[in-house]
mmCIF file of C-alpha atoms in Angstrom:
data_model
loop_
_atom_site.group_PDB
_atom_site.id
_atom_site.type_symbol
_atom_site.label_atom_id
_atom_site.label_comp_id
_atom_site.label_asym_id
_atom_site.label_seq_id
_atom_site.Cartn_x
_atom_site.Cartn_y
_atom_site.Cartn_z
ATOM 1 C CA SER A 270 4.274 -4.411 12.721
ATOM 2 C CA GLY A 271 5.072 -4.385 8.872
ATOM 3 C CA GLY A 272 2.461 -6.790 7.574
ATOM 4 C CA TYR A 273 -0.053 -6.662 4.819
ATOM 5 C CA VAL A 274 -3.287 -8.017 3.420
ATOM 6 C CA TYR A 275 -5.352 -7.819 0.075
ATOM 7 C CA LYS A 276 -8.827 -6.820 0.194
ATOM 8 C CA SER A 277 -10.991 -5.591 -2.287
ATOM 9 C CA GLY A 278 -8.188 -4.499 -4.702
ATOM 10 C CA ILE A 279 -6.395 -2.505 -2.155
ATOM 11 C CA ILE A 280 -3.393 -3.253 0.030
ATOM 12 C CA VAL A 281 -3.778 -2.126 3.605
ATOM 13 C CA ALA A 282 -0.028 -2.235 5.292
ATOM 14 C CA LYS A 283 0.626 -1.258 9.103
ATOM 15 C CA THR A 284 3.639 0.542 9.264
ATOM 16 C CA ASP A 285 7.139 0.444 11.835
ATOM 17 C CA SER A 286 5.567 2.983 13.680
ATOM 18 C CA GLY A 287 2.414 1.742 14.255
ATOM 19 C CA ASN A 288 0.004 3.549 11.660
ATOM 20 C CA TYR A 289 -1.958 1.929 8.894
ATOM 21 C CA VAL A 290 -1.577 2.749 5.237
ATOM 22 C CA ALA A 291 -3.281 1.738 2.267
ATOM 23 C CA VAL A 292 -3.285 2.222 -1.611
ATOM 24 C CA SER A 293 -4.722 0.031 -5.095
ATOM 25 C CA GLN A 294 -3.167 -3.397 -4.977
ATOM 26 C CA ALA A 295 -1.986 -2.912 -8.830
ATOM 27 C CA CYS A 296 0.633 -2.019 -9.852
ATOM 28 C CA THR A 297 -0.137 1.266 -12.344
ATOM 29 C CA HIS A 298 2.426 -0.254 -15.219
ATOM 30 C CA GLN A 299 1.777 -4.025 -15.690
ATOM 31 C CA GLY A 300 -1.171 -4.315 -12.507
ATOM 32 C CA ILE A 301 0.584 -7.021 -10.505
ATOM 33 C CA ALA A 302 0.029 -6.663 -7.214
ATOM 34 C CA VAL A 303 2.430 -4.337 -5.210
ATOM 35 C CA ARG A 304 4.046 -5.657 -1.837
ATOM 36 C CA TYR A 305 5.176 -3.669 1.315
ATOM 37 C CA GLN A 306 8.150 -3.206 2.629
ATOM 38 C CA ALA A 307 8.498 -1.790 6.085
ATOM 39 C CA SER A 308 12.004 -1.553 6.501
ATOM 40 C CA SER A 309 12.015 0.989 3.653
ATOM 41 C CA SER A 310 8.587 2.364 4.206
ATOM 42 C CA LYS A 311 7.436 1.581 0.664
ATOM 43 C CA PHE A 312 5.327 -0.799 -1.470
ATOM 44 C CA TYR A 313 7.232 -2.489 -4.625
ATOM 45 C CA CYS A 314 6.534 -4.174 -7.361
ATOM 46 C CA PRO A 315 7.999 -7.705 -7.487
ATOM 47 C CA SER A 316 7.932 -7.863 -11.485
ATOM 48 C CA HIS A 317 9.710 -4.926 -12.250
ATOM 49 C CA GLY A 318 11.106 -3.470 -9.251
ATOM 50 C CA SER A 319 9.181 -0.472 -8.825
ATOM 51 C CA ASN A 320 8.955 1.569 -5.825
ATOM 52 C CA PHE A 321 5.953 3.723 -4.229
ATOM 53 C CA ASN A 322 6.076 5.720 -1.081
ATOM 54 C CA GLU A 323 3.477 5.053 1.503
ATOM 55 C CA SER A 324 1.102 8.176 -0.189
ATOM 56 C CA GLY A 325 1.468 5.705 -3.720
ATOM 57 C CA ASN A 326 4.068 8.276 -5.288
ATOM 58 C CA GLY A 327 6.631 6.801 -7.542
ATOM 59 C CA PRO A 328 8.808 6.562 -11.154
ATOM 60 C CA ALA A 329 5.189 5.700 -13.003
ATOM 61 C CA ALA A 330 2.962 8.224 -14.779
ATOM 62 C CA VAL A 331 0.110 7.127 -12.685
ATOM 63 C CA SER A 332 0.686 7.045 -8.895
ATOM 64 C CA LEU A 333 -1.165 4.012 -6.751
ATOM 65 C CA THR A 334 -4.383 5.382 -5.498
ATOM 66 C CA LYS A 335 -4.237 6.215 -1.867
ATOM 67 C CA TYR A 336 -7.055 5.402 0.979
ATOM 68 C CA THR A 337 -7.707 7.078 4.032
ATOM 69 C CA THR A 338 -7.524 4.773 6.981
ATOM 70 C CA SER A 339 -8.917 5.075 10.602
ATOM 71 C CA LEU A 340 -8.639 2.690 13.518
ATOM 72 C CA SER A 341 -11.599 3.355 15.976
ATOM 73 C CA GLY A 342 -11.200 0.024 18.790
ATOM 74 C CA ASN A 343 -9.904 -2.980 17.033
ATOM 75 C CA ILE A 344 -12.258 -2.022 14.018
ATOM 76 C CA LEU A 345 -9.848 -0.423 11.167
ATOM 77 C CA SER A 346 -12.332 1.565 8.010
ATOM 78 C CA ILE A 347 -10.461 2.767 4.438
ATOM 79 C CA LYS A 348 -12.463 5.533 2.405
ATOM 80 C CA SER A 349 -11.705 6.818 -0.870
ATOM 81 C CA SER A 350 -9.571 9.978 -0.021
#
């Protein structure tokens, strides 16, 4: 739990509860790749410290785009919400 990967402009993270969440990779402030912090269940920008919840909402005027995830066996699908 708590790991994350980047793929095609999306960050996909596994939460401490074992669920998967996916949001756009680029911070809406400066375009820096956000990281996932499982211990606090949030995405953060290492450049300026902005935090976004698992739905992509944060202090920025524009939220990160949230994607729908679904796990079937060992195949994780990511779709636009």
